[in-house]
Coordinates of C-alpha atoms in Angstrom, one line a residue:
T1 CA 31.1 -24.7 -42.9
I2 CA 27.7 -25.4 -44.4
V3 CA 26.7 -25.1 -40.5
S4 CA 27.7 -21.9 -40.5
G5 CA 27.2 -20.9 -43.1
S6 CA 23.5 -20.8 -42.9
R7 CA 23.6 -18.9 -40.0
R8 CA 25.1 -16.4 -41.3
S9 CA 21.8 -16.6 -44.7
K10 CA 19.4 -16.6 -41.2
R11 CA 21.2 -13.4 -39.7
R12 CA 21.6 -11.7 -42.3
Q13 CA 17.4 -12.9 -43.9
N14 CA 16.6 -11.3 -40.0
L15 CA 18.5 -7.9 -40.7
K16 CA 16.9 -7.9 -44.3
L17 CA 13.3 -8.5 -42.3
Y18 CA 14.6 -5.9 -39.9
N19 CA 15.1 -3.3 -41.4
I20 CA 12.0 -3.5 -44.1
S21 CA 9.9 -2.8 -41.4
L22 CA 12.0 0.3 -40.1
N23 CA 12.0 1.6 -43.1
N24 CA 8.0 1.0 -43.3
L25 CA 7.4 2.4 -39.4
K26 CA 9.0 4.9 -42.0
R27 CA 6.8 5.5 -45.1
R28 CA 4.2 5.7 -42.6
K29 CA 5.0 8.5 -39.9
G30 CA 1.3 9.4 -40.1
K31 CA 0.2 5.5 -39.0
V32 CA 2.8 5.0 -36.6
V33 CA 1.9 8.5 -34.6
F34 CA -1.7 7.5 -34.1
L35 CA -0.2 3.7 -32.9
V36 CA 1.9 4.8 -30.7
S37 CA -0.6 7.4 -29.4
G38 CA -2.8 5.3 -28.7
L39 CA -0.3 2.8 -26.8
L40 CA 0.5 5.9 -24.8
I41 CA -3.0 6.8 -24.0
G42 CA -3.2 3.5 -22.4
I43 CA -0.5 2.8 -20.9
A44 CA -0.2 6.7 -19.5
T45 CA -3.7 5.8 -17.6
I46 CA -2.3 2.6 -16.6
V47 CA 0.8 4.1 -15.1
T48 CA -1.2 7.2 -14.0
L49 CA -3.7 5.1 -11.8
I50 CA -1.4 2.6 -10.6
S51 CA 0.8 5.6 -8.7
I52 CA -2.5 7.5 -8.0
T53 CA -3.5 4.2 -6.4
Q54 CA -0.7 3.3 -5.0
S55 CA -0.7 6.4 -2.8
M56 CA -3.7 6.5 -1.9
S57 CA -3.1 2.9 0.2
R58 CA 0.1 4.9 1.5
D59 CA -2.1 7.5 2.7
V60 CA -5.0 5.3 3.6
E61 CA -3.5 3.0 5.7
E62 CA -1.1 5.7 7.5
R63 CA -4.3 7.8 8.5
L64 CA -5.4 4.4 9.7
D65 CA -2.6 4.0 12.2
R66 CA -4.0 7.2 13.8
F67 CA -6.6 4.9 14.6
G68 CA -4.8 3.4 17.4
A69 CA -3.8 -0.1 18.5
N70 CA -5.2 -2.9 16.9
I71 CA -2.9 -6.0 18.3
V72 CA -3.5 -5.2 23.0
M73 CA -0.5 -8.0 24.6
T74 CA -2.8 -8.5 28.8
P75 CA -1.5 -11.6 31.9
R76 CA -3.0 -14.1 31.1
S77 CA -5.0 -14.4 33.4
E78 CA -8.2 -17.9 34.5
N79 CA -11.1 -15.0 35.8
L80 CA -14.0 -14.6 33.4
S81 CA -14.5 -10.4 32.8
L82 CA -18.0 -9.5 35.1
S83 CA -19.3 -7.0 32.4
Y84 CA -21.0 -6.1 29.9
G85 CA -22.3 -3.4 27.3
G86 CA -20.0 -1.5 29.5
I87 CA -21.8 -2.4 33.1
S88 CA -19.1 -4.4 35.0
V89 CA -20.8 -5.9 37.6
G90 CA -17.6 -7.3 40.0
G91 CA -14.8 -4.8 40.7
V92 CA -11.7 -4.5 38.7
N93 CA -8.8 -6.9 39.7
Y94 CA -5.3 -4.9 39.0
E95 CA -4.0 -7.5 40.8
T96 CA -2.7 -10.3 38.6
V97 CA 1.0 -11.2 37.1
E98 CA 2.2 -8.2 35.0
F99 CA 4.9 -8.5 32.8
M100 CA 8.1 -5.8 33.7
E101 CA 9.4 -3.5 31.2
S102 CA 12.0 -4.2 30.1
D103 CA 11.2 -7.5 28.4
L104 CA 9.4 -5.3 26.4
V105 CA 12.7 -5.1 24.0
N106 CA 11.6 -9.0 22.9
I107 CA 8.9 -7.3 20.7
R108 CA 10.7 -6.4 18.5
D109 CA 13.1 -9.1 18.2
I110 CA 9.8 -11.0 16.3
K111 CA 10.4 -11.7 12.1
N112 CA 7.3 -9.9 11.8
R113 CA 9.4 -6.7 13.5
D114 CA 9.2 -4.5 10.1
N115 CA 5.3 -4.1 10.3
L116 CA 5.3 -3.1 14.4
G117 CA 4.6 0.9 14.5
I118 CA 4.1 1.9 18.6
I119 CA 4.5 0.3 20.6
A120 CA 2.7 1.3 24.0
P121 CA 2.5 -0.1 28.0
K122 CA 0.9 1.3 30.3
V123 CA 0.9 0.7 34.3
L124 CA -2.3 0.3 35.5
G125 CA -3.8 0.7 39.8
P126 CA -7.0 2.0 41.9
W127 CA -6.6 5.1 43.6
E128 CA -8.9 6.3 46.1
I129 CA -9.6 10.2 46.4
D130 CA -11.8 12.6 48.5
G131 CA -12.9 8.5 48.8
K132 CA -13.8 7.6 45.6
R133 CA -12.0 5.7 43.5
V134 CA -10.2 6.2 40.3
L135 CA -8.1 4.4 37.4
L136 CA -4.9 5.4 37.1
M137 CA -3.1 4.5 33.9
G138 CA 0.9 5.0 34.1
A139 CA 1.8 5.7 30.5
D140 CA 3.9 7.4 27.5
L141 CA 2.3 11.2 26.9
Q142 CA 3.8 12.0 23.9
T143 CA 3.3 8.3 22.4
E144 CA -0.6 7.9 23.9
L145 CA -1.3 11.3 22.2
N146 CA 0.5 10.2 18.7
L147 CA -1.8 6.5 18.5
K148 CA -4.9 8.6 19.6
T149 CA -5.5 10.7 17.1
W150 CA -8.7 11.0 17.6
W151 CA -8.4 12.6 21.1
Q152 CA -8.9 16.1 21.4
F153 CA -8.1 18.2 24.2
A154 CA -8.2 21.3 26.6
G155 CA -4.6 22.5 26.8
A156 CA -2.4 20.1 26.0
P157 CA 1.3 18.1 27.9
T158 CA 4.8 19.3 27.5
G159 CA 6.2 16.4 27.7
S160 CA 7.5 16.6 31.9
P161 CA 6.7 14.1 34.6
D162 CA 4.2 15.7 36.4
E163 CA 2.2 17.2 34.3
L164 CA -1.4 14.9 34.2
I165 CA -4.2 13.8 31.7
L166 CA -8.1 13.6 33.1
G167 CA -11.1 11.7 31.6
S168 CA -13.6 14.2 31.1
E169 CA -15.3 12.4 34.0
T170 CA -12.7 13.0 36.5
A171 CA -12.1 16.4 35.8
R172 CA -15.9 16.9 36.6
I173 CA -15.7 14.8 39.3
F174 CA -13.6 15.4 41.1
N175 CA -13.9 19.0 40.5
L176 CA -10.2 19.6 38.7
A177 CA -9.6 22.3 36.2
L178 CA -6.0 22.8 33.6
G179 CA -3.3 24.0 35.6
D180 CA -4.9 22.6 39.2
S181 CA -1.9 20.2 41.4
L182 CA -3.4 16.8 42.1
K183 CA -1.3 15.0 44.7
L184 CA -0.8 11.1 44.7
G185 CA 0.9 9.4 47.5
T186 CA 4.0 11.8 48.3
D187 CA 3.9 12.8 44.9
L188 CA 2.5 16.4 43.6
F189 CA 1.3 16.9 40.3
V190 CA 0.3 19.3 37.8
V191 CA -3.6 18.7 35.6
S192 CA -2.2 19.7 32.1
T193 CA -5.0 18.4 29.7
I194 CA -8.7 17.5 29.8
L195 CA -9.8 15.4 27.7
H196 CA -13.0 16.1 25.9
P197 CA -16.0 13.7 26.5
T198 CA -15.3 10.0 23.6
G199 CA -17.4 8.2 25.3
G200 CA -14.4 5.1 26.1
P201 CA -12.6 3.9 29.1
E202 CA -10.4 7.6 29.0
D203 CA -13.8 9.6 30.3
G204 CA -13.3 7.7 33.9
I205 CA -8.3 8.0 34.2
I206 CA -6.1 10.2 35.3
M207 CA -3.5 10.4 33.6
G208 CA 0.5 10.5 33.8
D209 CA 4.4 9.9 32.6
L210 CA 5.4 6.0 33.2
H211 CA 8.0 6.1 35.3
R212 CA 5.5 7.4 37.6
F213 CA 2.8 5.9 38.4
Q214 CA 4.2 3.2 39.0
K215 CA 6.4 4.6 41.9
V216 CA 3.1 6.1 43.1
L217 CA 1.4 2.4 42.5
G218 CA 3.9 0.2 43.5
K219 CA 4.9 -0.9 40.8
P220 CA 8.0 0.1 39.8
G221 CA 9.1 -1.8 37.0
R222 CA 5.9 -2.8 35.9
V223 CA 3.0 -3.0 32.9
S224 CA -0.2 -3.4 32.9
M225 CA -0.6 -4.2 28.9
V226 CA 0.8 -2.9 25.7
E227 CA -1.0 -1.8 23.1
I228 CA 0.5 -2.3 19.5
S229 CA 0.1 -0.6 16.4
A230 CA 1.5 -3.2 13.2
F231 CA -0.3 -2.6 10.3
C232 CA 0.9 -2.7 7.1
R233 CA 0.4 -3.4 3.3
G234 CA -0.2 -6.6 3.9
C235 CA 0.6 -7.4 7.3
P236 CA 0.4 -10.5 8.6
I237 CA -1.7 -8.9 11.4
T238 CA -2.4 -13.0 12.5
E239 CA 1.3 -13.9 12.1
I240 CA 2.9 -11.0 14.5
T241 CA 0.2 -12.3 17.4
L242 CA 0.7 -14.8 17.7
Q243 CA 5.0 -14.3 16.8
I244 CA 4.2 -11.9 20.0
A245 CA 2.2 -14.8 22.6
E246 CA 6.6 -17.1 22.0
K247 CA 8.7 -14.9 22.8
F248 CA 5.0 -13.4 26.1
P249 CA 3.7 -17.1 27.0
N250 CA 2.3 -15.6 30.6
A251 CA 0.8 -13.1 27.7
K252 CA -2.4 -13.1 26.4
V253 CA -2.1 -11.7 22.7
T254 CA -5.2 -10.1 20.6
A255 CA -5.9 -8.7 17.5
L256 CA -8.7 -6.1 16.8
K257 CA -9.3 -7.8 13.7
Q258 CA -11.8 -5.1 13.2
A259 CA -9.5 -2.4 12.8
V260 CA -7.5 -4.3 10.5
M261 CA -10.2 -5.7 8.4
S262 CA -11.6 -2.2 7.9
K263 CA -8.2 -1.5 6.5
M264 CA -7.9 -3.9 4.7
Q265 CA -11.3 -3.3 2.8
S266 CA -11.0 0.1 2.4
I267 CA -7.2 -0.3 0.4
E268 CA -9.2 -2.9 -2.0
M269 CA -11.5 -0.7 -3.1
I270 CA -9.0 1.6 -4.0
K271 CA -7.1 -1.3 -5.6
S272 CA -9.7 -2.8 -7.2
F273 CA -11.8 0.3 -8.8
S274 CA -8.3 1.2 -10.0
Y275 CA -7.9 -1.8 -11.7
G276 CA -11.7 -2.6 -13.3
V277 CA -10.4 0.6 -15.4
A278 CA -7.3 -0.7 -15.7
I279 CA -8.2 -3.6 -17.7
L280 CA -11.3 -1.3 -19.9
V281 CA -8.5 0.9 -21.3
I282 CA -6.3 -2.2 -21.9
F283 CA -9.0 -3.5 -24.5
I284 CA -9.9 -0.2 -25.7
G285 CA -6.1 0.7 -26.3
S286 CA -6.1 -3.5 -27.7
L287 CA -9.4 -2.6 -30.1
L288 CA -7.7 0.1 -31.1
V289 CA -4.1 -1.1 -32.2
F290 CA -5.8 -4.5 -34.1
V291 CA -7.9 -2.1 -36.3
T292 CA -5.4 0.3 -37.2
M293 CA -3.1 -3.0 -37.8
M294 CA -5.9 -4.2 -40.4
G295 CA -6.1 -1.5 -41.8
S296 CA -3.1 -0.9 -43.1
V297 CA -2.2 -4.2 -43.7
N298 CA -5.6 -4.3 -46.2
E299 CA -3.8 -1.0 -47.3
R300 CA -1.1 -2.6 -48.1
T301 CA -1.8 -5.7 -50.6
R302 CA -0.4 -5.0 -53.3
E303 CA 3.1 -4.7 -51.4
I304 CA 2.5 -8.1 -49.3
G305 CA 1.8 -9.2 -52.8
I306 CA 5.6 -8.7 -54.3
F307 CA 7.1 -9.9 -51.4
R308 CA 4.7 -12.9 -51.9
A309 CA 5.7 -13.2 -55.8
I310 CA 9.3 -12.9 -54.9
G311 CA 9.8 -15.6 -53.0
F312 CA 8.9 -14.3 -48.9
R313 CA 7.3 -16.4 -47.0
Q314 CA 4.0 -16.4 -44.1
G315 CA 7.0 -16.5 -42.1
H316 CA 9.0 -13.6 -43.4
I317 CA 5.6 -12.0 -43.5
M318 CA 4.0 -12.2 -40.4
Q319 CA 8.4 -11.3 -39.2
I320 CA 7.3 -8.1 -40.5
I321 CA 3.8 -7.3 -39.8
L322 CA 5.0 -8.4 -36.0
L323 CA 8.6 -6.5 -35.8
E324 CA 6.9 -2.8 -36.7
A325 CA 4.1 -4.2 -33.7
M326 CA 7.3 -4.4 -31.7
V327 CA 8.9 -0.9 -32.1
V328 CA 5.5 1.0 -32.1
G329 CA 5.1 -1.2 -28.8
L330 CA 8.4 -0.1 -27.0
I331 CA 8.0 3.2 -28.1
G332 CA 4.6 3.5 -26.9
G333 CA 5.5 1.9 -23.0
F334 CA 8.6 4.0 -22.9
L335 CA 6.4 7.2 -23.3
G336 CA 3.5 6.5 -21.9
Y337 CA 5.1 5.4 -18.4
L338 CA 7.3 8.7 -18.9
L339 CA 4.1 10.5 -19.7
G340 CA 1.8 8.1 -16.9
N341 CA 4.3 9.7 -13.9
G342 CA 3.7 12.9 -15.6
I343 CA 0.2 12.5 -15.3
A344 CA 0.9 11.0 -11.4
W345 CA 3.8 13.7 -10.1
L346 CA 1.3 16.6 -11.2
A347 CA -2.4 14.8 -10.0
I348 CA -1.7 13.1 -6.6
P349 CA -1.0 16.6 -4.9
L350 CA -4.5 18.1 -6.2
I351 CA -6.2 14.7 -5.2
I352 CA -4.3 14.1 -1.7
Q353 CA -2.9 17.0 0.4
E354 CA 0.8 17.3 1.7
S355 CA 1.6 13.6 -0.5
T356 CA 3.3 13.2 -3.8
L357 CA 5.1 10.8 -6.2
S358 CA 8.1 9.5 -4.0
N359 CA 10.2 8.0 -6.6
L360 CA 9.6 6.2 -10.1
N361 CA 8.8 2.1 -9.5
L362 CA 11.8 1.4 -12.2
T363 CA 9.3 -2.4 -12.0
L364 CA 6.3 -0.4 -12.8
G365 CA 8.5 0.5 -16.1
G366 CA 9.7 -2.9 -17.2
V367 CA 5.8 -4.4 -16.6
S368 CA 4.7 -1.6 -19.2
L369 CA 7.5 -2.3 -21.8
I370 CA 6.3 -5.3 -21.6
L371 CA 2.5 -5.2 -20.9
S372 CA 2.9 -2.7 -24.0
V373 CA 4.5 -5.1 -26.5
A374 CA 2.6 -8.1 -25.6
L375 CA -0.8 -6.0 -26.5
S376 CA 0.8 -4.5 -29.9
L377 CA 1.5 -8.2 -30.7
L378 CA -0.9 -9.8 -30.0
A379 CA -3.3 -6.9 -31.6
S380 CA -1.1 -7.1 -34.6
L381 CA -1.2 -11.2 -34.8
Y382 CA -4.3 -12.5 -36.9
P383 CA -3.7 -9.6 -38.8
A384 CA -0.2 -10.5 -39.9
V385 CA -1.3 -14.7 -40.4
K386 CA -4.0 -13.1 -42.6
A387 CA -1.6 -11.1 -44.6
S388 CA 0.7 -13.7 -44.4
R389 CA -1.6 -16.4 -46.0
M390 CA -2.7 -13.6 -49.0
D391 CA -2.2 -14.9 -52.5
P392 CA 0.1 -13.2 -54.6
S393 CA -1.1 -14.3 -58.3
S394 CA -4.7 -11.6 -56.3
A395 CA -2.6 -9.0 -54.2
L396 CA -1.1 -8.7 -57.2
R397 CA -3.5 -8.9 -59.9
A398 CA -4.6 -5.0 -57.6
L399 CA -1.2 -4.0 -59.2

């Protein structure tokens, strides 16, 4: 019974302290608005920056992912490459042990399959036209164009397996133009696209439909190499490479780390800038709350002296001030989160064309509330301690 009565007494006491805090906030509406505004601006700025940064990061990742494959899978060979700086001193050997196209579905079975983007298999082989050798490359033409978005070309493929894409040097050497026909073996093809000079190996190839070129080259169901685009936020590129290598023990799986590092550096620079600004805003917001709460404590000397004189302990005074800070923090965090999302919703389409704020990040909302309350409590801690240690006799002499 004694314990139960003690608990009820504590509840009533806590309720009284809570009511005192709320009444203080109601009486000082101007200062409450000032405090809430400081936190609101700080939290809104942070939420806006993080929302815009996330959208920019997503947009940068999508744009960088269009710059081609960052994993290449080729048949393992014990021979060394006899080329340097684009100059080959030995004939290129395409007679290696190649992959079965039907086995490529195993790539999608790896643990990090959700990180995989475009998978572009290719069949390669030499061909002779009018006494001149040229490299044939069979691929899914639409997938290849999606993977190599930097390519510029004349004409456009319609998706027909009878179409060819020629490199600029190939078209020049064989004097071929758009709409010309070219016979490869027993199959007749039409030139639908001519690439503009790229400075890469694409300039000297003839590209056609994967399955048609498998037939032309006498390699039904086989592929010579696979290009894979795999990137995302925090994408474990090395782990993906190892997982693919486990599925294909006879393959050499290489990650183009330079492309991945370039993507990561671009995104990290954006994040670092945003976080730096966010830290500065947090500091300014905390300083604003601290100064305002200190001023409030100094103005309430008489009130605090009366509380102490009628029996309020130091802990009670601290609870009153910190409860006020908590309420202010909750209001500031909630309104700041809403305002930040509103600003981001308006700003993102202006900063990133054809992009919008996808949805409300509830986790960010929770973090905003916690951060706002924490800032308000930390900034109010010293003023609360100072108020609790106030000498009642000195405070009452101010009456």
